[in-house]
Short mmCIF file of C-alpha atoms and ligand atoms in Angstrom, two decimals:
data_model
loop_
_atom_site.label_atom_id
_atom_site.label_comp_id
_atom_site.label_asym_id
_atom_site.label_seq_id
_atom_site.Cartn_x
_atom_site.Cartn_y
_atom_site.Cartn_z
CA MET A 11 0.00 0.00 0.00
CA ASP A 12 1.01 3.65 -0.43
CA VAL A 13 1.65 5.55 2.79
CA ARG A 14 2.77 9.08 3.57
CA ALA A 15 6.04 9.24 5.46
CA ALA A 16 8.86 11.55 6.48
CA VAL A 17 12.03 9.86 5.23
CA ALA A 18 15.44 10.47 6.84
CA VAL A 19 17.51 10.32 3.66
CA ALA A 20 20.92 11.07 5.20
CA ALA A 21 22.47 12.29 8.45
CA GLY A 22 22.06 16.01 9.02
CA LYS A 23 19.55 16.50 6.18
CA PRO A 24 15.91 17.58 6.68
CA LEU A 25 13.32 14.81 6.50
CA GLU A 26 11.68 14.39 3.07
CA VAL A 27 7.91 13.98 3.21
CA THR A 28 6.85 11.67 0.41
CA THR A 29 4.83 8.58 -0.55
CA VAL A 30 6.45 5.21 0.19
CA LYS A 31 5.35 1.57 -0.16
CA LEU A 32 4.43 -0.47 2.89
CA GLU A 33 3.93 -4.26 2.73
CA GLY A 34 1.20 -5.74 4.91
CA PRO A 35 1.86 -7.57 8.18
CA LYS A 36 3.51 -11.00 8.11
CA ALA A 37 3.19 -13.71 10.78
CA GLY A 38 3.18 -12.24 14.28
CA GLU A 39 2.90 -8.66 12.98
CA VAL A 40 0.22 -5.98 12.96
CA LEU A 41 -0.54 -3.01 10.71
CA VAL A 42 -1.16 0.22 12.63
CA GLU A 43 -2.66 3.44 11.33
CA ILE A 44 -0.64 6.06 13.18
CA LYS A 45 -2.90 8.95 14.24
CA ALA A 46 -0.28 11.08 16.02
CA THR A 47 3.42 11.00 16.86
CA GLY A 48 5.64 13.02 19.15
CA ILE A 49 9.14 14.10 18.16
CA CYS A 50 11.69 13.15 20.84
CA HIS A 51 15.26 14.37 21.20
CA THR A 52 16.37 10.82 20.34
CA ASP A 53 14.91 11.22 16.83
CA GLU A 54 17.04 14.36 16.49
CA PHE A 55 20.07 12.48 17.87
CA THR A 56 19.76 9.81 15.19
CA LEU A 57 18.95 12.25 12.40
CA SER A 58 22.02 14.33 13.35
CA GLY A 59 24.33 11.37 12.71
CA ALA A 60 25.39 11.05 16.39
CA ASP A 61 23.76 7.63 16.85
CA PRO A 62 26.22 4.75 16.35
CA GLU A 63 23.24 2.60 15.33
CA GLY A 64 21.80 5.21 12.94
CA LEU A 65 20.87 3.86 9.50
CA PHE A 66 19.79 5.78 6.38
CA PRO A 67 17.49 5.98 4.55
CA ALA A 68 15.03 5.30 7.34
CA ILE A 69 11.64 6.24 8.69
CA LEU A 70 12.26 7.60 12.18
CA GLY A 71 9.74 8.17 15.00
CA HIS A 72 9.05 6.17 18.15
CA GLU A 73 6.39 8.11 20.10
CA GLY A 74 3.13 7.23 18.36
CA ALA A 75 -0.46 6.21 18.93
CA GLY A 76 -2.92 4.69 16.51
CA VAL A 77 -5.39 1.97 15.54
CA ILE A 78 -4.85 -1.63 14.42
CA VAL A 79 -6.14 -1.97 10.84
CA ASP A 80 -4.86 -5.47 9.98
CA ILE A 81 -3.20 -8.42 11.66
CA GLY A 82 -0.87 -11.10 10.30
CA PRO A 83 -1.21 -14.88 10.78
CA GLY A 84 -0.88 -16.10 14.34
CA VAL A 85 -1.63 -12.80 16.05
CA THR A 86 -3.82 -13.48 19.08
CA SER A 87 -3.41 -10.66 21.61
CA ILE A 88 -4.57 -7.78 19.38
CA LYS A 89 -7.44 -7.38 16.93
CA LYS A 90 -8.53 -4.93 14.23
CA GLY A 91 -9.90 -1.74 15.73
CA ASP A 92 -7.82 -1.89 18.92
CA HIS A 93 -6.18 1.37 19.95
CA VAL A 94 -2.46 0.98 20.57
CA ILE A 95 0.80 2.67 21.46
CA PRO A 96 3.86 1.28 19.61
CA LEU A 97 6.66 0.05 21.89
CA TYR A 98 10.35 0.50 21.06
CA THR A 99 10.95 -1.64 24.14
CA PRO A 100 8.73 -4.66 23.42
CA GLU A 101 7.51 -7.11 26.04
CA CYS A 102 7.52 -10.74 24.82
CA ARG A 103 7.13 -12.20 28.34
CA GLN A 104 9.20 -15.23 27.23
CA CYS A 105 12.85 -14.17 26.73
CA PRO A 106 15.42 -14.52 29.54
CA SER A 107 15.26 -10.76 30.19
CA CYS A 108 11.46 -10.68 30.53
CA LEU A 109 11.49 -13.82 32.64
CA SER A 110 14.25 -12.47 34.91
CA ARG A 111 11.87 -9.81 36.31
CA LYS A 112 15.07 -7.75 36.74
CA THR A 113 14.75 -5.57 33.63
CA ASN A 114 12.28 -4.19 31.11
CA LEU A 115 14.82 -4.65 28.30
CA CYS A 116 13.16 -7.48 26.36
CA THR A 117 15.72 -9.08 24.06
CA ALA A 118 13.36 -11.01 21.76
CA ILE A 119 13.84 -8.74 18.74
CA ARG A 120 16.52 -6.22 19.80
CA SER A 121 19.15 -7.33 17.26
CA THR A 122 16.91 -7.00 14.17
CA GLN A 123 15.46 -3.77 15.58
CA GLY A 124 19.00 -2.32 15.68
CA GLN A 125 19.54 -3.40 12.08
CA GLY A 126 16.45 -1.47 10.95
CA VAL A 127 14.44 -4.55 9.93
CA MET A 128 11.54 -6.65 11.16
CA PRO A 129 12.27 -9.85 13.14
CA ASP A 130 12.38 -11.92 9.89
CA GLY A 131 15.29 -9.77 8.70
CA THR A 132 13.38 -7.84 6.00
CA SER A 133 11.91 -4.35 5.79
CA ARG A 134 8.24 -3.63 5.07
CA PHE A 135 9.05 -0.10 3.79
CA SER A 136 10.48 0.73 0.35
CA ILE A 137 10.63 3.58 -2.14
CA GLY A 138 11.14 3.13 -5.87
CA GLY A 139 11.90 -0.56 -5.20
CA LYS A 140 14.69 0.31 -2.73
CA LYS A 141 14.53 -0.71 0.93
CA LEU A 142 13.93 1.85 3.66
CA HIS A 143 15.05 1.02 7.20
CA HIS A 144 12.65 0.80 10.12
CA TYR A 145 13.72 2.76 13.25
CA MET A 146 13.59 1.53 16.86
CA GLY A 147 11.11 -1.07 15.60
CA THR A 148 8.40 1.59 15.43
CA SER A 149 8.83 4.11 12.51
CA THR A 150 5.96 6.34 13.58
CA PHE A 151 6.80 9.18 11.13
CA ALA A 152 4.42 7.44 8.67
CA ASN A 153 0.63 7.31 8.63
CA PHE A 154 0.79 3.49 8.60
CA THR A 155 3.49 1.23 10.04
CA VAL A 156 4.00 -2.48 10.68
CA LEU A 157 5.02 -3.70 14.14
CA PRO A 158 5.55 -7.05 15.85
CA GLU A 159 2.59 -8.03 18.02
CA ILE A 160 4.86 -7.94 21.10
CA ALA A 161 5.69 -4.29 20.35
CA VAL A 162 2.24 -2.75 20.83
CA ALA A 163 0.41 -1.85 24.03
CA LYS A 164 -3.40 -1.97 23.81
CA ILE A 165 -4.93 1.15 25.36
CA ARG A 166 -8.45 2.37 26.18
CA GLU A 167 -10.44 3.79 23.25
CA ASP A 168 -11.42 7.11 24.83
CA ALA A 169 -7.79 8.27 25.19
CA PRO A 170 -6.90 11.07 22.72
CA PHE A 171 -4.17 9.96 20.29
CA ASP A 172 -2.65 13.45 20.03
CA LYS A 173 -1.87 13.44 23.77
CA VAL A 174 -1.22 9.81 24.74
CA CYS A 175 1.31 9.36 21.92
CA TYR A 176 3.72 11.09 24.35
CA ILE A 177 3.35 8.07 26.67
CA GLY A 178 5.11 6.11 23.91
CA CYS A 179 8.38 7.62 25.12
CA GLY A 180 8.75 10.89 27.06
CA VAL A 181 6.08 10.55 29.74
CA THR A 182 6.86 6.93 30.55
CA THR A 183 10.61 7.51 30.48
CA GLY A 184 10.52 10.42 32.91
CA ILE A 185 7.92 9.13 35.35
CA GLY A 186 9.25 5.57 35.12
CA ALA A 187 12.82 6.69 35.89
CA VAL A 188 11.50 8.02 39.21
CA LEU A 189 9.08 5.25 40.15
CA ASN A 190 10.66 2.14 38.61
CA THR A 191 14.39 2.84 38.39
CA ALA A 192 15.18 5.15 41.32
CA LYS A 193 12.15 4.13 43.41
CA VAL A 194 12.16 7.58 45.01
CA GLU A 195 10.65 7.73 48.49
CA THR A 196 8.51 10.41 50.14
CA GLY A 197 10.56 13.34 51.40
CA ALA A 198 13.55 12.75 49.11
CA LYS A 199 15.74 15.63 47.88
CA CYS A 200 16.29 15.44 44.14
CA VAL A 201 18.03 17.27 41.29
CA VAL A 202 16.91 17.10 37.66
CA PHE A 203 19.41 18.22 34.99
CA GLY A 204 17.73 19.30 31.72
CA LEU A 205 14.13 20.51 31.83
CA GLY A 206 12.95 19.40 28.40
CA GLY A 207 10.40 16.82 27.33
CA ILE A 208 11.96 14.19 29.58
CA GLY A 209 13.11 16.29 32.54
CA LEU A 210 9.66 17.80 33.11
CA ASN A 211 8.22 14.30 33.28
CA VAL A 212 10.88 13.37 35.84
CA ILE A 213 9.69 16.40 37.81
CA GLN A 214 6.04 15.34 37.66
CA GLY A 215 7.14 11.82 38.66
CA LEU A 216 8.97 13.28 41.67
CA ARG A 217 5.85 15.21 42.64
CA LEU A 218 3.88 11.94 42.47
CA ALA A 219 6.52 10.20 44.61
CA GLY A 220 6.27 12.94 47.26
CA ALA A 221 9.82 14.34 46.95
CA SER A 222 10.28 17.29 49.32
CA MET A 223 12.92 19.18 47.33
CA ILE A 224 13.02 19.17 43.52
CA ILE A 225 15.86 21.26 42.11
CA GLY A 226 15.80 21.81 38.35
CA VAL A 227 19.00 22.69 36.47
CA ASP A 228 19.04 24.05 32.92
CA ILE A 229 21.03 26.47 30.78
CA ASN A 230 17.85 28.15 29.56
CA ASP A 231 16.09 30.48 32.06
CA SER A 232 12.75 30.02 30.28
CA LYS A 233 12.67 26.48 31.73
CA LYS A 234 12.23 27.85 35.30
CA SER A 235 8.52 28.52 34.93
CA TRP A 236 8.09 25.20 33.11
CA GLY A 237 9.66 23.29 35.98
CA GLU A 238 7.57 25.14 38.57
CA ARG A 239 4.43 24.26 36.61
CA PHE A 240 5.04 20.56 37.38
CA GLY A 241 6.38 20.70 40.95
CA MET A 242 9.98 21.97 40.84
CA THR A 243 10.82 23.77 44.09
CA HIS A 244 14.15 25.45 43.12
CA PHE A 245 15.85 26.42 39.84
CA VAL A 246 19.55 26.79 39.06
CA ASN A 247 20.96 28.15 35.80
CA ALA A 248 23.98 25.91 35.11
CA THR A 249 25.70 28.58 33.01
CA GLN A 250 25.54 31.14 35.81
CA ALA A 251 26.80 28.64 38.40
CA GLY A 252 29.74 27.66 36.14
CA ASN A 253 32.37 25.48 37.85
CA ASP A 254 30.64 26.00 41.20
CA LEU A 255 27.53 24.12 40.11
CA VAL A 256 28.18 20.91 42.07
CA PRO A 257 29.18 22.59 45.38
CA HIS A 258 26.24 24.98 44.94
CA LEU A 259 23.80 22.07 44.62
CA VAL A 260 25.40 20.22 47.53
CA ASN A 261 25.02 23.34 49.68
CA MET A 262 21.38 23.75 48.70
CA THR A 263 20.62 20.22 49.90
CA LYS A 264 22.26 20.61 53.32
CA SER A 265 19.87 20.76 56.23
CA GLY A 266 19.93 20.81 60.04
CA ALA A 267 21.74 17.73 61.19
CA ASP A 268 23.00 16.86 57.70
CA GLN A 269 25.80 19.23 56.84
CA ILE A 270 27.35 16.86 54.29
CA GLY A 271 24.75 17.69 51.63
CA GLY A 272 24.01 16.13 48.27
CA ALA A 273 20.78 14.91 46.72
CA ASP A 274 19.22 11.55 47.45
CA TYR A 275 18.52 11.16 43.72
CA THR A 276 19.75 13.02 40.64
CA PHE A 277 18.66 12.56 37.02
CA ASP A 278 20.52 13.43 33.81
CA CYS A 279 18.04 14.39 31.11
CA THR A 280 20.54 16.09 28.76
CA GLY A 281 22.67 13.38 27.11
CA ASN A 282 25.78 15.48 27.92
CA VAL A 283 28.48 13.35 29.58
CA LYS A 284 29.87 16.34 31.52
CA VAL A 285 26.40 16.88 33.00
CA MET A 286 26.21 13.17 33.87
CA ARG A 287 29.36 13.62 35.97
CA GLN A 288 27.92 16.70 37.68
CA ALA A 289 24.77 14.73 38.44
CA LEU A 290 26.67 11.87 40.04
CA GLU A 291 28.86 14.21 42.10
CA ALA A 292 25.87 16.25 43.29
CA SER A 293 24.38 13.14 44.86
CA HIS A 294 24.80 12.37 48.55
CA ARG A 295 27.88 10.65 49.95
CA GLY A 296 26.97 7.18 51.21
CA TRP A 297 23.63 6.68 49.44
CA GLY A 298 23.05 9.09 46.54
CA GLN A 299 21.80 7.56 43.31
CA SER A 300 22.30 9.21 39.93
CA ILE A 301 20.13 8.03 37.07
CA ILE A 302 21.32 8.50 33.47
CA ILE A 303 18.42 9.00 31.07
CA GLY A 304 20.13 11.11 28.38
CA VAL A 305 21.52 9.38 25.31
CA ALA A 306 25.09 10.42 24.42
CA PRO A 307 26.73 10.61 20.98
CA ALA A 308 28.93 7.87 19.47
CA GLY A 309 32.35 7.90 21.14
CA ALA A 310 31.28 9.87 24.25
CA GLU A 311 32.29 8.36 27.59
CA ILE A 312 31.45 9.14 31.22
CA ALA A 313 34.18 9.79 33.78
CA THR A 314 34.50 10.46 37.48
CA ARG A 315 36.98 9.74 40.25
CA PRO A 316 36.33 6.17 41.50
CA PHE A 317 36.29 7.80 44.95
CA GLN A 318 32.81 9.08 44.12
CA LEU A 319 31.59 5.48 43.93
CA VAL A 320 33.81 4.17 46.73
CA THR A 321 32.06 6.69 48.95
CA GLY A 322 28.69 5.18 48.26
CA ARG A 323 27.20 6.93 45.26
CA THR A 324 25.52 4.74 42.63
CA TRP A 325 25.38 5.38 38.89
CA LYS A 326 22.36 3.79 37.17
CA GLY A 327 20.82 4.01 33.72
CA THR A 328 17.27 3.61 32.51
CA ALA A 329 15.58 3.00 29.15
CA PHE A 330 11.87 3.67 28.68
CA GLY A 331 11.74 4.40 32.42
CA GLY A 332 12.13 0.73 33.27
CA ALA A 333 8.55 0.21 32.05
CA ARG A 334 7.25 -3.10 30.70
CA GLY A 335 5.24 -1.62 27.88
CA ARG A 336 2.31 -3.99 27.34
CA THR A 337 1.76 -4.18 31.10
CA ASP A 338 2.56 -0.64 32.26
CA VAL A 339 1.58 1.67 29.37
CA PRO A 340 -2.21 1.07 29.69
CA THR A 341 -1.92 2.04 33.38
CA ILE A 342 -0.08 5.26 32.54
CA VAL A 343 -2.83 6.07 30.02
CA ASP A 344 -5.34 5.57 32.85
CA TRP A 345 -3.32 7.91 35.09
CA TYR A 346 -3.56 10.58 32.40
CA MET A 347 -7.30 10.02 31.83
CA ASP A 348 -7.89 10.14 35.62
CA GLY A 349 -5.96 13.42 35.98
CA LYS A 350 -3.19 11.87 38.07
CA ILE A 351 -0.54 13.06 35.58
CA GLU A 352 -0.47 15.96 33.13
CA ILE A 353 0.37 15.83 29.44
CA ASP A 354 -1.56 18.57 27.63
CA PRO A 355 0.51 21.61 28.70
CA MET A 356 3.77 19.93 27.65
CA ILE A 357 2.54 19.54 24.08
CA THR A 358 3.48 23.03 23.02
CA HIS A 359 3.22 22.59 19.24
CA THR A 360 1.23 20.45 16.82
CA MET A 361 1.63 20.25 13.05
CA PRO A 362 0.67 18.16 10.02
CA LEU A 363 3.26 15.72 8.61
CA PRO A 364 4.48 18.05 5.81
CA ASP A 365 5.64 20.50 8.53
CA ILE A 366 7.57 17.93 10.59
CA ASN A 367 10.94 19.64 10.07
CA LYS A 368 9.58 22.63 12.02
CA ALA A 369 9.48 20.36 15.09
CA PHE A 370 13.24 19.86 14.82
CA ASP A 371 13.80 23.62 14.38
CA LEU A 372 11.72 24.37 17.49
CA MET A 373 13.71 21.78 19.47
CA HIS A 374 17.04 23.28 18.34
CA GLU A 375 15.82 26.76 19.28
CA GLY A 376 14.73 25.56 22.76
CA LYS A 377 11.20 26.84 22.02
CA SER A 378 9.20 23.61 22.35
CA ILE A 379 8.72 21.04 25.07
CA ARG A 380 7.03 18.51 22.80
CA SER A 381 5.89 18.83 19.21
CA VAL A 382 3.30 16.36 17.94
CA VAL A 383 2.48 15.56 14.33
CA ILE A 384 -1.22 14.88 13.85
CA PHE A 385 -1.93 12.79 10.74
P1 NAD B 4 15.04 18.28 25.12
O1 NAD B 4 15.86 18.83 24.01
O2 NAD B 4 13.57 18.51 25.12
O3 NAD B 4 15.59 18.80 26.53
C1 NAD B 4 16.94 18.87 26.88
C2 NAD B 4 17.08 19.98 27.95
O4 NAD B 4 18.43 19.95 28.45
C3 NAD B 4 16.84 21.37 27.40
O5 NAD B 4 15.94 22.08 28.24
C4 NAD B 4 18.23 22.01 27.42
O6 NAD B 4 18.19 23.42 27.60
C5 NAD B 4 18.86 21.30 28.61
N1 NAD B 4 20.31 21.32 28.65
C6 NAD B 4 21.18 21.25 27.59
N2 NAD B 4 22.46 21.32 28.04
C7 NAD B 4 22.39 21.41 29.39
C8 NAD B 4 23.38 21.53 30.41
N3 NAD B 4 24.67 21.55 30.13
N4 NAD B 4 22.96 21.59 31.70
C9 NAD B 4 21.63 21.58 32.00
N5 NAD B 4 20.66 21.50 31.06
C10 NAD B 4 21.04 21.42 29.78
O7 NAD B 4 15.33 16.70 25.11
P2 NAD B 4 14.42 15.54 25.72
O8 NAD B 4 13.44 15.08 24.70
O9 NAD B 4 13.97 15.97 27.06
O10 NAD B 4 15.51 14.38 25.86
C11 NAD B 4 16.54 14.50 26.84
C12 NAD B 4 17.55 13.36 26.68
O11 NAD B 4 16.93 12.12 27.03
C13 NAD B 4 18.06 13.17 25.25
O12 NAD B 4 19.43 12.81 25.32
C14 NAD B 4 17.23 12.01 24.74
O13 NAD B 4 17.86 11.34 23.68
C15 NAD B 4 17.15 11.17 25.99
N6 NAD B 4 16.07 10.17 26.09
C16 NAD B 4 16.37 8.99 26.69
C17 NAD B 4 15.37 8.04 26.88
C18 NAD B 4 15.68 6.76 27.57
O14 NAD B 4 14.86 5.83 27.50
N7 NAD B 4 16.81 6.64 28.26
C19 NAD B 4 14.07 8.30 26.42
C20 NAD B 4 13.81 9.53 25.80
C21 NAD B 4 14.81 10.47 25.65
N1 AHE B 5 21.27 3.67 19.45
C1 AHE B 5 21.83 4.36 20.59
C2 AHE B 5 21.12 3.99 21.86
C3 AHE B 5 19.93 4.82 22.03
C4 AHE B 5 19.24 4.44 23.33
O1 AHE B 5 19.87 4.20 24.37
N2 AHE B 5 17.93 4.39 23.26
C5 AHE B 5 17.11 4.16 24.43
C6 AHE B 5 15.78 4.75 24.16
S1 AHE B 5 15.85 6.49 23.84
C7 AHE B 5 14.25 6.85 23.51
O2 AHE B 5 14.13 8.14 23.23
C8 AHE B 5 16.89 2.67 24.65
O3 AHE B 5 15.80 2.15 24.64
N3 AHE B 5 17.97 1.99 24.91
C9 AHE B 5 17.95 0.55 25.10
C10 AHE B 5 18.30 -0.14 23.82
O4 AHE B 5 18.24 -1.37 23.79
O5 AHE B 5 18.64 0.57 22.84
C11 AHE B 5 23.30 4.02 20.78
O6 AHE B 5 23.95 4.76 21.49
O7 AHE B 5 23.74 3.01 20.20
ZN1 ZN B 6 12.25 9.07 22.88
#
């Protein structure tokens, strides 16, 4: 079938909106009509050429929502008409990782996903007879896409696609990092580095968890009011603090009997390895945990003095907020529908597919929190 898609033709080039061919679903696969998709910083990261796994030409996008319009042979858990959110972290419930109960990182199809193909090793997308790569197993920058059955979460039918698409990455990643990965407790003191589409969701996750101090750090002063909107209690401009940023944050977290200082939990939501170091070192001696959410460019490495770890700080990472998509995503949709979490104010811009490159411009200019393409 013909579908409309934004094709990433080469690193660093704007997406080209055009008509491409999509083959129908094979065994174990489903065809989804994508109704809306968010644009995450990770799409920009791959499009920029910084992603060591980046493949071109490809159809990017991993933050979608839509409706099942066809199913392949053997599909049992999903039917035509179901409303779904595509999952770049699938949940097969059978692989060693799923069965371990220690991680959400299902390994059933990760290797073919990284090669830009479906689990049978072929692509469903092509243009002029030439193969186009899938991306993160989802390719939501197209009005139809094919996904493995294990890579869709069925959601309630009254949830608006143009809002809950954000649960496909940003919302779940931020809130999940707090609740699943850090397991933040009531009264905790926390620092969030980077108040964009992920960091603000970390902040609303911290508010849910009952954190008593939520310090937001950004280089852009306009993010102060954004952070406050979702529960941030203090703001620090990293540029103004300069080399004194870590001692400044440690001082802010000192209190009464505790004159050592440092946050119970810190979160990197920038993808900058220097910030990751600041986040670790701003956490509390003896028990501080620092959670890396940001994705760093090919070749980048994190560094710190081993002393930071010897003295009891822990460095952790999280993908998709530690969420098991088919199980957890429907619950997060319920939280949104019940008013327990907010999404609407973070979606600052919407646009039709032909204008998708504007979403990347807005991100580069620091003007958007989330842009959503509505098909
Ligand atoms: P974004 O562009 O919306 O936000 C990034 C924020 O960081 C901006 O507000 C920016 O001003 C701020 N910032 C930049 N440099 C900074 C610095 N030195 N100190 C403090 N703040 C700084 O991006 P996003 O969509 O929120 O994504 C954030 C990161 O998370 C990206 O690296 C993205 O790839 C990654 N990500 C990871 C996962 C995961 O599962 N681990 C999921 C989604 C996104
Ligand atoms: N291809 C990159 C890795 C990118 C990465 O870490 N992606 C996250 C999701 S970011 C969503 O916005 C993820 O799910 N990681 C787990 C995994 O298996 O990729 C690189 O650096 O190679
Ligand atoms: Zn993302």
